[in-house]
PDB file of C-alpha atoms in Angstrom:
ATOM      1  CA  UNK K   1     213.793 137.762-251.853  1.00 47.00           C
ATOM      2  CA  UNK K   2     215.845 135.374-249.765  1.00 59.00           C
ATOM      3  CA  UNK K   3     213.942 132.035-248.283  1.00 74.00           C
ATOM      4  CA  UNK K   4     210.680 134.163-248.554  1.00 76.00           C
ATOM      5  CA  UNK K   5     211.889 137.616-246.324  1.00 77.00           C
ATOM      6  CA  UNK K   6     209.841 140.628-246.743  1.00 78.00           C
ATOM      7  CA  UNK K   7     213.112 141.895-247.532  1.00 77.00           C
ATOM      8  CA  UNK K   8     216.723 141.987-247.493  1.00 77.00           C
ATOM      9  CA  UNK K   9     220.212 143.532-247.900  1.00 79.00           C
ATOM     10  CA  UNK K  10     223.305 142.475-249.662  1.00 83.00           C
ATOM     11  CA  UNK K  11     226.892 144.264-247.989  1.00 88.00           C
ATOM     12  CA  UNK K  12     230.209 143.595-249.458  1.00 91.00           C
ATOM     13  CA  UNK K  13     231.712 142.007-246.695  1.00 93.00           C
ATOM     14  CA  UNK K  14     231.100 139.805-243.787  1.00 91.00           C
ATOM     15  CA  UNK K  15     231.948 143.051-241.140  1.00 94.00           C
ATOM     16  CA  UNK K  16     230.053 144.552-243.007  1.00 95.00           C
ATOM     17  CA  UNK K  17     226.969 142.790-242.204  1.00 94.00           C
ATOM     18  CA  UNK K  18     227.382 142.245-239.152  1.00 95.00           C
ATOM     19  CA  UNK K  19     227.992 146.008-238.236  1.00 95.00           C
ATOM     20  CA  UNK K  20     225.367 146.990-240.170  1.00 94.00           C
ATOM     21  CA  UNK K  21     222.939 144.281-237.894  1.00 94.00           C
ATOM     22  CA  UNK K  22     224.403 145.368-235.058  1.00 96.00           C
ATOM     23  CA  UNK K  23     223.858 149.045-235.414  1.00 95.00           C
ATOM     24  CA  UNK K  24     220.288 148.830-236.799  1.00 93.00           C
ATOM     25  CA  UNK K  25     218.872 147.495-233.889  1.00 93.00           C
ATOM     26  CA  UNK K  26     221.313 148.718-230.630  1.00 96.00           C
ATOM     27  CA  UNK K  27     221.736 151.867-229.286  1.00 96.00           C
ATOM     28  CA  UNK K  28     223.240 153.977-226.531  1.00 97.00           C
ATOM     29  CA  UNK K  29     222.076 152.020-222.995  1.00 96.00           C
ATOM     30  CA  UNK K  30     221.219 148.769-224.748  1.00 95.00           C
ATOM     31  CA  UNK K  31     223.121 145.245-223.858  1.00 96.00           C
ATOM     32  CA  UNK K  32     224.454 142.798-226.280  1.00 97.00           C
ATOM     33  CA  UNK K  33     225.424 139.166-225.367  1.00 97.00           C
ATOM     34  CA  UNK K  34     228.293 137.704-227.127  1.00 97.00           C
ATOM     35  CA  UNK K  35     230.248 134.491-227.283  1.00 96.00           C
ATOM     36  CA  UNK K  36     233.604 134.256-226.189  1.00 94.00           C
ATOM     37  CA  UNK K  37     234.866 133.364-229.188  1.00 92.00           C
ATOM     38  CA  UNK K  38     234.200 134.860-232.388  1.00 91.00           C
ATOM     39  CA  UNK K  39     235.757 136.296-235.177  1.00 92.00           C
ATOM     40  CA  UNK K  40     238.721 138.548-234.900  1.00 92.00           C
ATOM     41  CA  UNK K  41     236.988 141.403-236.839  1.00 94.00           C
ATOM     42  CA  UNK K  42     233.822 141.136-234.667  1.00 94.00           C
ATOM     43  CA  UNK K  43     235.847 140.974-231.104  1.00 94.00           C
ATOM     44  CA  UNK K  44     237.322 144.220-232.089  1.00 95.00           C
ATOM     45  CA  UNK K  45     234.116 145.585-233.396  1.00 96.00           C
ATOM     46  CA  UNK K  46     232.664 144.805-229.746  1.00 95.00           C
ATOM     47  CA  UNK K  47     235.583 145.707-227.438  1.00 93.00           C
ATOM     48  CA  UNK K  48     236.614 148.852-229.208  1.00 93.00           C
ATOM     49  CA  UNK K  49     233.536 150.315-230.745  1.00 95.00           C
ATOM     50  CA  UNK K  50     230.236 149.376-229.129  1.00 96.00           C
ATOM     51  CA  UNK K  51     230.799 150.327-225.767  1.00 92.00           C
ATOM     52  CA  UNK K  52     232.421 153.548-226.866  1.00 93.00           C
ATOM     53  CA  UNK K  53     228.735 153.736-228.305  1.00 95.00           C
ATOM     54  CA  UNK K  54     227.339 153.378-224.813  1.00 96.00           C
ATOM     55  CA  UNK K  55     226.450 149.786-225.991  1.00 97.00           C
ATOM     56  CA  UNK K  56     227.226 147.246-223.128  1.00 97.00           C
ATOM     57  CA  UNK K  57     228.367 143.719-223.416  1.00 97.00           C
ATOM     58  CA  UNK K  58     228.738 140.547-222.110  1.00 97.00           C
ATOM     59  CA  UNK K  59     230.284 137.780-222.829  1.00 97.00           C
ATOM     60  CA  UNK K  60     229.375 134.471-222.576  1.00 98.00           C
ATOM     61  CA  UNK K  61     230.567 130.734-223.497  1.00 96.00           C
ATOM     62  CA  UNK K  62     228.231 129.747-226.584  1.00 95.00           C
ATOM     63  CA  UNK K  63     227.971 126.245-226.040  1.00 95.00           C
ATOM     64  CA  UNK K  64     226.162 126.832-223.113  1.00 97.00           C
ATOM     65  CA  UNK K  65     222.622 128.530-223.606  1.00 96.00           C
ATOM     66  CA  UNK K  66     221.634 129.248-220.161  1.00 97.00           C
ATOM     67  CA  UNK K  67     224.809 131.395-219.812  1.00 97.00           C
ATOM     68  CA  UNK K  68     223.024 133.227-222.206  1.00 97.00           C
ATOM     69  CA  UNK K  69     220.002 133.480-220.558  1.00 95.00           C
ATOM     70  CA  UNK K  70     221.756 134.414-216.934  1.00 96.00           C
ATOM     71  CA  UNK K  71     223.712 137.271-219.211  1.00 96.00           C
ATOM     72  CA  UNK K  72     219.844 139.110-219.875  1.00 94.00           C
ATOM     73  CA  UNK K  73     219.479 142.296-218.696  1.00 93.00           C
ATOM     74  CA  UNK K  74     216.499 144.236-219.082  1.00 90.00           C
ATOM     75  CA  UNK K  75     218.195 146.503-221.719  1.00 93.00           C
ATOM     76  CA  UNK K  76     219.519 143.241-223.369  1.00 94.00           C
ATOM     77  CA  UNK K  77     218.511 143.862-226.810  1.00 94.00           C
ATOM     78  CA  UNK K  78     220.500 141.394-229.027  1.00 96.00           C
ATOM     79  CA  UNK K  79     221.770 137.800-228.179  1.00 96.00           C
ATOM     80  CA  UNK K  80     224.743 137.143-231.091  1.00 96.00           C
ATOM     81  CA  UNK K  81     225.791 133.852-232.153  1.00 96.00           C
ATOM     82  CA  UNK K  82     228.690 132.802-234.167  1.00 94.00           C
ATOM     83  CA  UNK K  83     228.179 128.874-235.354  1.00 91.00           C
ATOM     84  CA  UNK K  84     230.206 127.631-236.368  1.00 92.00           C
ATOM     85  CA  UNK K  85     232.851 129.657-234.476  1.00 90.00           C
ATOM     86  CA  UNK K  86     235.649 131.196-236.326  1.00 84.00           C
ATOM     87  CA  UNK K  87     238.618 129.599-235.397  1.00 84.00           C
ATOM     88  CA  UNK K  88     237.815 127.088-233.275  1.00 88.00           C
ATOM     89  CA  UNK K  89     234.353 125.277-235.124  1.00 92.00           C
ATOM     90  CA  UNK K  90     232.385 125.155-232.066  1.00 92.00           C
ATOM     91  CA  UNK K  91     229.057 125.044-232.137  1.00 95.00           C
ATOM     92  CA  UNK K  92     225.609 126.891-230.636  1.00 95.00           C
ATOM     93  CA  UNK K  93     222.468 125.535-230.129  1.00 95.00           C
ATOM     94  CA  UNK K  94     220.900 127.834-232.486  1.00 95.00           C
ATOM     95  CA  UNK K  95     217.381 126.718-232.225  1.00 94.00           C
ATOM     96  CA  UNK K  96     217.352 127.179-228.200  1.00 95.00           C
ATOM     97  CA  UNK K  97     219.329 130.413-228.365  1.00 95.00           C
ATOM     98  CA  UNK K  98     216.247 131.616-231.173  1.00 91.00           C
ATOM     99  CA  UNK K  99     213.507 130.279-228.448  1.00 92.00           C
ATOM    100  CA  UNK K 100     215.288 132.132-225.851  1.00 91.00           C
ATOM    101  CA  UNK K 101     215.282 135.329-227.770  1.00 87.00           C
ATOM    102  CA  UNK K 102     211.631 135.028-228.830  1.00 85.00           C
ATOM    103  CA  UNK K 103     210.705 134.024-225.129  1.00 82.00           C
ATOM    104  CA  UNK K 104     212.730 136.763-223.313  1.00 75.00           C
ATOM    105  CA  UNK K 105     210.183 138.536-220.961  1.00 61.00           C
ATOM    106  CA  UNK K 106     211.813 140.837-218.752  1.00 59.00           C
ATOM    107  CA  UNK K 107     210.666 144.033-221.136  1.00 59.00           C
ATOM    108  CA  UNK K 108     208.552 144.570-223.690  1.00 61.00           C
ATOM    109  CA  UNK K 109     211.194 145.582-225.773  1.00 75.00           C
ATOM    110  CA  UNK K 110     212.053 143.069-228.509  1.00 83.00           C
ATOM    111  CA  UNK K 111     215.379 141.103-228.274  1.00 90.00           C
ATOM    112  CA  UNK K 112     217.450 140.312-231.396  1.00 91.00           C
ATOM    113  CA  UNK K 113     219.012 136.834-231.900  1.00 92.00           C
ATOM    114  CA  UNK K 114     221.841 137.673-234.529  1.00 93.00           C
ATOM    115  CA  UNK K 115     223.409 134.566-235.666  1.00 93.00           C
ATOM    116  CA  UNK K 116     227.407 134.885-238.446  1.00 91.00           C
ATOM    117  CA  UNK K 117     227.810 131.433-239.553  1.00 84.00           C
TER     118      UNK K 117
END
């Protein structure tokens, strides 16, 4: 099992994965956080398809964590990260975005840090 996981899955594809992460843990009335700039394939995953779910978004400049962390919502349920970003190479502060995540305190409910690199 991969670096030790309880588990794991394998997809075919990059959107793939990432769909399949998305829709595992959001539903209809949850938030998502995303960066600005991501991957073609992901952007159009997010702007035509998730909030058709009933799945809200923001969106958010990744280079800066504490936009992420004046994005959360109560319903905010994942916090996605795309480092290095696809075109453009920037980079997130991955660690602090994870601390963030684990931290967040305005529910109960868990939030999901979701990272494509």
């Amino acid at each position: 099992v991969l670096e030790g996981a309880k588990s794991s899955l394998l997809f075919s594809s990059g959107m793939n994965s990432i769909t399949g992460a998305l829709l595992s843990v959001l539903k209809a009335g949850d938030h998502a956080i995303f960066p600005h700039c991501v991957y073609g394939g992901t952007s159009e995953l997010v702007h035509n398809y998730l909030n058709n779910f009933g799945i809200e978004t923001t969106f958010v400049d990744s280079t800066n964590i504490e936009e992420y962390e004046n994005a959360l919502r109560p319903n905010t349920r994942v916090m996605y990260a795309e480092s290095p970003a696809n075109p453009t190479m920037r980079l997130t502060d991955l660690k602090r975005l994870a601390e963030l995540s684990q931290n967040q305190t305005i529910t109960n409910k868990r939030t999901y840090t979701i990272v494509d690199n």
